[in-house]
Coordinates of N, CA and C and ligand atoms in Angstrom, one line a residue:
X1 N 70.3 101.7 119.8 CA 71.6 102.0 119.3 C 71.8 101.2 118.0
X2 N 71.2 101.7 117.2 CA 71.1 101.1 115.7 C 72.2 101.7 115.2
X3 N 73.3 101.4 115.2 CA 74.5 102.3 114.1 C 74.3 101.8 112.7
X4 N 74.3 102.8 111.9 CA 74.3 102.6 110.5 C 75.9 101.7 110.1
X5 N 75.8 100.8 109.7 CA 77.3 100.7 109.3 C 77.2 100.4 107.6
X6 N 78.7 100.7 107.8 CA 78.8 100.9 106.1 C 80.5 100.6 105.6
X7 N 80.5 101.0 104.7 CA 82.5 100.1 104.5 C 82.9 101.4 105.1
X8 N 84.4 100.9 105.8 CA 84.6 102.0 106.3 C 84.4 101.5 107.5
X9 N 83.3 101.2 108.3 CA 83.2 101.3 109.3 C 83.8 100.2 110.1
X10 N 83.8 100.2 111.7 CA 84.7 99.0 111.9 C 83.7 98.3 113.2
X11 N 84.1 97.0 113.3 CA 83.3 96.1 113.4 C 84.2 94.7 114.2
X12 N 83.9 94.0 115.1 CA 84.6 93.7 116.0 C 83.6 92.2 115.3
X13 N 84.7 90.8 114.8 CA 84.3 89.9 114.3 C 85.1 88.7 114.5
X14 N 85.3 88.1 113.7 CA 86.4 86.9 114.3 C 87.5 87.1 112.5
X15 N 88.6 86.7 113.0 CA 89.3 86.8 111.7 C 89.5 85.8 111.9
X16 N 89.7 85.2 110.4 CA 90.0 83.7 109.9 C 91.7 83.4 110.2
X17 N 92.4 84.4 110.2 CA 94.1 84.3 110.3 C 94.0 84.4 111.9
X18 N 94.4 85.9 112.5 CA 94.6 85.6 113.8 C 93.9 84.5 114.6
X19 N 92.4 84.1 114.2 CA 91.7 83.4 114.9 C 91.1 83.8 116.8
X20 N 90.7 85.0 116.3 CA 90.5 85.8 117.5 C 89.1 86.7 117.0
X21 N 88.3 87.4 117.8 CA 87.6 88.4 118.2 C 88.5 89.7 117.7
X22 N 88.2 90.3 116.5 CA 88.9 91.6 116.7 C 88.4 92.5 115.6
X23 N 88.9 93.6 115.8 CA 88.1 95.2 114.9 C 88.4 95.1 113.6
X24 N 87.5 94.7 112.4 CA 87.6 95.4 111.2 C 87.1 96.3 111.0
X25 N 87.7 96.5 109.5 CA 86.9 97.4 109.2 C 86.1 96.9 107.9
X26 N 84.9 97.3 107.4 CA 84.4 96.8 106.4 C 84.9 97.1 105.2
X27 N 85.0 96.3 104.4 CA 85.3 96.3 103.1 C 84.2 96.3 102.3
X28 N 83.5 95.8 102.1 CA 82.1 95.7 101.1 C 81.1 95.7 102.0
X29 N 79.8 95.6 101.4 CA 78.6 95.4 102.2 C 77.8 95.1 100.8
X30 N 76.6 94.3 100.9 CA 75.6 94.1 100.0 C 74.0 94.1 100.6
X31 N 74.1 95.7 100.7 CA 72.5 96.2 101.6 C 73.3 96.2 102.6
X32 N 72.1 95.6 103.5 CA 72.7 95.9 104.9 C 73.8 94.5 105.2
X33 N 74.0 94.1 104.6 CA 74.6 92.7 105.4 C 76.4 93.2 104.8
X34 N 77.7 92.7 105.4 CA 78.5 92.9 105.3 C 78.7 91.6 105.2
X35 N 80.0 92.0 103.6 CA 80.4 90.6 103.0 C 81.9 90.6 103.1
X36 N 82.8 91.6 103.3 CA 84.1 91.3 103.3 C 84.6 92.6 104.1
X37 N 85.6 92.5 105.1 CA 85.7 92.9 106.0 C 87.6 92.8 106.3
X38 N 88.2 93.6 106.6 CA 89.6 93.9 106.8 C 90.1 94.2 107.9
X39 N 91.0 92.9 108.2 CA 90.8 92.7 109.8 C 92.1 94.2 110.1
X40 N 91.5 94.4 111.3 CA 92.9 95.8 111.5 C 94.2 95.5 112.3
X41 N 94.0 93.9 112.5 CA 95.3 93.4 113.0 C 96.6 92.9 112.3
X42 N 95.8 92.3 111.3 CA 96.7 91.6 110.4 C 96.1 92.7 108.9
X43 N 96.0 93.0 108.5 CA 95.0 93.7 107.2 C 94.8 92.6 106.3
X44 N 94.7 91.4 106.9 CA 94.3 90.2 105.8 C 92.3 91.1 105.6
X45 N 92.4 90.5 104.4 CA 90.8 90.7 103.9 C 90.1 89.5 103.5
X46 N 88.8 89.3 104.2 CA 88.3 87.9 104.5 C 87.1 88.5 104.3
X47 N 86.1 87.1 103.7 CA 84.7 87.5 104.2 C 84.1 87.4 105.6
X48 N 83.1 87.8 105.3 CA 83.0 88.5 107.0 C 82.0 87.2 107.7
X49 N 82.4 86.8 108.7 CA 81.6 85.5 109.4 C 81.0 86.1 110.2
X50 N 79.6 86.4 110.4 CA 79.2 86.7 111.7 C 79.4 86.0 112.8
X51 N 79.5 86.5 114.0 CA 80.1 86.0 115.4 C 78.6 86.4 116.1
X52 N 79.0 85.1 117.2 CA 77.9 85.8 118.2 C 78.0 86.2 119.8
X53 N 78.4 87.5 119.6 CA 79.1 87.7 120.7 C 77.8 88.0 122.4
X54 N 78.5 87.1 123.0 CA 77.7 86.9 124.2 C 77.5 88.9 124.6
X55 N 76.1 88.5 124.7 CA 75.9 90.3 125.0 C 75.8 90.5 126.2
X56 N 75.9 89.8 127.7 CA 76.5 90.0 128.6 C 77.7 89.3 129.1
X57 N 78.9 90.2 128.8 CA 80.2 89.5 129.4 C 80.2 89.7 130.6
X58 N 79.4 90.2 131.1 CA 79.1 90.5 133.0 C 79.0 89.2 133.3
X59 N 78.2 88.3 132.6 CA 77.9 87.1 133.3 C 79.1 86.4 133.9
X60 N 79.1 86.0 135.3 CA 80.7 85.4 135.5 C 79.5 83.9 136.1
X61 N 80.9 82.7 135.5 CA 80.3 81.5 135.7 C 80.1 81.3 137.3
X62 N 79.5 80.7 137.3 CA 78.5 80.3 139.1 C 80.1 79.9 139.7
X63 N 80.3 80.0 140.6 CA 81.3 80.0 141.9 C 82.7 80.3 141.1
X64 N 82.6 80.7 140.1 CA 84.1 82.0 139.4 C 84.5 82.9 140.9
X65 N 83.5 83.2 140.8 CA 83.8 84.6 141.8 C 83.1 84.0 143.7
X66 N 83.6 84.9 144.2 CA 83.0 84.9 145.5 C 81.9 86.0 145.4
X67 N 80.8 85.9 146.2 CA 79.1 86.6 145.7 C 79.5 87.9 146.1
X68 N 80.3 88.5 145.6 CA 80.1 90.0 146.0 C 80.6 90.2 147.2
X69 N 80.7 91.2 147.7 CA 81.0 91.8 149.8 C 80.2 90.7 150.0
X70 N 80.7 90.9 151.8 CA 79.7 89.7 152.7 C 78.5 90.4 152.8
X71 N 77.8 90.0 152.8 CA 76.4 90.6 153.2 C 75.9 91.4 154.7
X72 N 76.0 92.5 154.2 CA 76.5 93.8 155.6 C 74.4 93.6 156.2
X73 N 73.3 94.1 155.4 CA 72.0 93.9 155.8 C 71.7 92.6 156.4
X74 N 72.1 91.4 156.1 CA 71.0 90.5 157.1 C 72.2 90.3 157.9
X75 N 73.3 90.5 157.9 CA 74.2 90.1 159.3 C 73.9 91.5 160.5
X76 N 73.1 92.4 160.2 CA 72.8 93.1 161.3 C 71.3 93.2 161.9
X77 N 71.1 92.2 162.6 CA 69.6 92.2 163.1 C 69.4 93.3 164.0
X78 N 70.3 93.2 165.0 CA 70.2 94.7 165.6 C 69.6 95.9 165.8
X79 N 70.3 96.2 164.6 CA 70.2 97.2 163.7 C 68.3 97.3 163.6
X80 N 67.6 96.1 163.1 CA 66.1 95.6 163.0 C 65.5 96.2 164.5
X81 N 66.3 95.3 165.3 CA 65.9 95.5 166.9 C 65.6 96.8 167.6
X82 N 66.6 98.1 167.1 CA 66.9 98.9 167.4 C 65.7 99.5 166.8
X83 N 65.3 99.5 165.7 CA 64.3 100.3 165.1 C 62.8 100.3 165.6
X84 N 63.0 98.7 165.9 CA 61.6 98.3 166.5 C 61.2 98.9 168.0
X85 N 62.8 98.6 168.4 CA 62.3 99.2 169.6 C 61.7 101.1 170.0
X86 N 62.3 101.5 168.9 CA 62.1 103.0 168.7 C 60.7 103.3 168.2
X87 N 59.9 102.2 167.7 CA 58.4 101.8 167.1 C 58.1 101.6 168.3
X88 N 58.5 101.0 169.6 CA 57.6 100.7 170.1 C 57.8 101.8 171.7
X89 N 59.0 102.2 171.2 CA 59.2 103.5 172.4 C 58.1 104.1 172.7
X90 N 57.2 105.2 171.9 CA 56.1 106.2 172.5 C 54.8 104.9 173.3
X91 N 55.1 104.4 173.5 CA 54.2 103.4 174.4 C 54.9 103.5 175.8
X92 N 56.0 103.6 175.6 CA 56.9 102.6 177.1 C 56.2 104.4 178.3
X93 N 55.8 103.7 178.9 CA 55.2 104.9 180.3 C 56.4 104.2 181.3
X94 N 57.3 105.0 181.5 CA 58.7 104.4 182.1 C 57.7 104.2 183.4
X95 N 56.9 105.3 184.0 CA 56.3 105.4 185.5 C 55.4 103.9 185.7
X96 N 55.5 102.9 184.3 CA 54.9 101.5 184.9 C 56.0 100.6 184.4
X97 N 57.1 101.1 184.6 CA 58.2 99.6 184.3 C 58.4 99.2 185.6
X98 N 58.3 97.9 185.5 CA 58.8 97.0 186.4 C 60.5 96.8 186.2
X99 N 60.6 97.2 187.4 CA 62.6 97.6 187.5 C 62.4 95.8 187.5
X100 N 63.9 95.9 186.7 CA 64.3 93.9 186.6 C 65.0 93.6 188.1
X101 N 64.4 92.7 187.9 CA 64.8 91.9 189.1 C 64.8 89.9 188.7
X102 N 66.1 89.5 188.7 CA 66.4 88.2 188.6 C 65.8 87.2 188.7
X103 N 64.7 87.7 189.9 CA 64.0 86.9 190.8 C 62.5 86.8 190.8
X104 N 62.3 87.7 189.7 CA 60.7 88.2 189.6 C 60.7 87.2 188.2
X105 N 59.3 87.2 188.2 CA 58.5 86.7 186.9 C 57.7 87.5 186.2
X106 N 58.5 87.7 185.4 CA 57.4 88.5 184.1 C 56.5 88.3 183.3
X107 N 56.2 88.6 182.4 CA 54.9 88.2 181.5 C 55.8 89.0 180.2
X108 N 54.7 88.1 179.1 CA 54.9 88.7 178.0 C 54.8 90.2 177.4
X109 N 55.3 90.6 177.4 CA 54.9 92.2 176.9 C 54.9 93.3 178.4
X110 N 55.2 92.7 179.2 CA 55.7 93.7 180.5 C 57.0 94.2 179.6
X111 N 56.4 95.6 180.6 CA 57.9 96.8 180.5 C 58.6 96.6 181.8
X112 N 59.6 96.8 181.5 CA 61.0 96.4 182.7 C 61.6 97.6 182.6
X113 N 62.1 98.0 183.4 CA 63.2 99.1 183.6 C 64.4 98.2 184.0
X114 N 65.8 97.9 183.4 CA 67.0 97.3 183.6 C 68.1 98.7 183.9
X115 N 68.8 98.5 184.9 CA 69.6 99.4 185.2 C 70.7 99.8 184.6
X116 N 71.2 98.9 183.5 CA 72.0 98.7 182.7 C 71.0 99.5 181.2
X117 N 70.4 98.4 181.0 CA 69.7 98.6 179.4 C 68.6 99.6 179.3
X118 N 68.0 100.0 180.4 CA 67.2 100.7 180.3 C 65.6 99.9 179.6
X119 N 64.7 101.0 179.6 CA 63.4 100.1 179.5 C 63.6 98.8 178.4
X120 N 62.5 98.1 178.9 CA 62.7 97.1 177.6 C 61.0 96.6 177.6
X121 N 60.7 95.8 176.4 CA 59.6 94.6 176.5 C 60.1 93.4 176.7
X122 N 59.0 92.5 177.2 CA 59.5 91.6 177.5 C 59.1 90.7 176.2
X123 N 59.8 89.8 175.2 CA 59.2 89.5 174.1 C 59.0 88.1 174.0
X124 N 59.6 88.0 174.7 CA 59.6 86.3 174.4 C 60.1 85.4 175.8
X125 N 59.0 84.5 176.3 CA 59.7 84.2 177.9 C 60.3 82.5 177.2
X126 N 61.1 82.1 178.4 CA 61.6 81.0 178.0 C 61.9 80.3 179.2
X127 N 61.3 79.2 179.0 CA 61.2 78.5 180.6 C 62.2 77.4 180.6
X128 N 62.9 77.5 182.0 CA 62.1 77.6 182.9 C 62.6 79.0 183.3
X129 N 63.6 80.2 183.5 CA 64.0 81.5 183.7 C 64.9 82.4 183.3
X130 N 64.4 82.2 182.1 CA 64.6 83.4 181.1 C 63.3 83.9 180.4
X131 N 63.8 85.4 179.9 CA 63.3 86.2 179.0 C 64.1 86.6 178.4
X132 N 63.3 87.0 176.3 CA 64.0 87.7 176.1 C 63.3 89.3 176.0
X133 N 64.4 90.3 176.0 CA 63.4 91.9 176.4 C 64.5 92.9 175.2
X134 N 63.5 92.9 174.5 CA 64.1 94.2 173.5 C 64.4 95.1 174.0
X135 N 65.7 96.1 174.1 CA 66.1 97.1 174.6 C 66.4 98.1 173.8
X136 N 66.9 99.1 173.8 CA 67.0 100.3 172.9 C 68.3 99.8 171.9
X137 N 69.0 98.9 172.8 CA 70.4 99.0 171.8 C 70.0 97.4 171.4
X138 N 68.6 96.8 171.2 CA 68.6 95.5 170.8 C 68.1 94.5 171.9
X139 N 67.8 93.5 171.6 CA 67.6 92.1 172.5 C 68.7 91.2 173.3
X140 N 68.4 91.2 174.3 CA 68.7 91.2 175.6 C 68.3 89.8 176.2
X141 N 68.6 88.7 176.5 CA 68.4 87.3 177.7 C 68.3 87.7 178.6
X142 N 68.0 87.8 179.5 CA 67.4 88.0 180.9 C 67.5 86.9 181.6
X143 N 68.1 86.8 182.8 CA 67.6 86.1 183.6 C 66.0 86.0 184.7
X144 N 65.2 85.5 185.4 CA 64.0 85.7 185.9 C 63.3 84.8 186.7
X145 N 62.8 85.0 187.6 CA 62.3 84.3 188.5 C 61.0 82.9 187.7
Ligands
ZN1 ZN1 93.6 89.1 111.5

């Protein structure tokens, strides 16, 4: 976005009177460089001071703002759980789940049938009686023998 500019054209600079950022228009130029310039606020005519205007005004200073929404992706593990378990569904042979029972002991990676949650793995035991068992709608504590 190279614009040609030329007198006439207008041009967003600092004016020596208002003492602000604002649109001239050019008055002279010598080649490419612009030498006097007419502010369109005040129509004082000044030479022209180049400015250096930050070319991202997006940038907002570090804790200005709050970071955006809350973060909807990592606050739903779930969501992760649920997928996995759907990866690991065409495995589950329901005709070898071990129906849950409170009292039983399981192993790692046993299938459970829960009457509630329906199949699950077993992913993680935790002694001295618990498991945890990924379910279709997510991970699950267990109680276990
Ligand atoms: Zn001015």
């Amino acid at each position: 976005m190279s614009t040609q500019l030329s007198a006439g054209s207008t041009i967003e600079t600092r004016c020596t009177r208002c003492k602000g950022i604002l649109n001239h228009s050019i008055v002279a130029m010598v080649g490419e460089k612009i030498v006097r310039v007419e502010c369109s606020t005040c129509h004082g005519v000044h030479a022209f001071h180049p400015v250096k205007v930050p070319k991202a005004p997006a940038v907002v200073k570090a804790g200005q703002k709050k970071a955006a929404a809350p973060r909807k992706a990592k606050a739903d593990p779930e969501a992760a759980e649920r997928a996995e378990w759907a990866e690991l569904q065409p495995d589950m042979d329901s005709a070898q789940a071990i129906p849950y029972d409170m009292t039983r002991v399981y192993r790692l990676k046993n299938l459970l049938s829960h009457p509630n949650f329906g199949l699950g793995i077993v992913q993680l035991i935790i002694p001295p009686n618990k498991i945890d068992v990924l379910f279709q709608d997510g991970k699950k504590r267990l109680r276990c023998g």
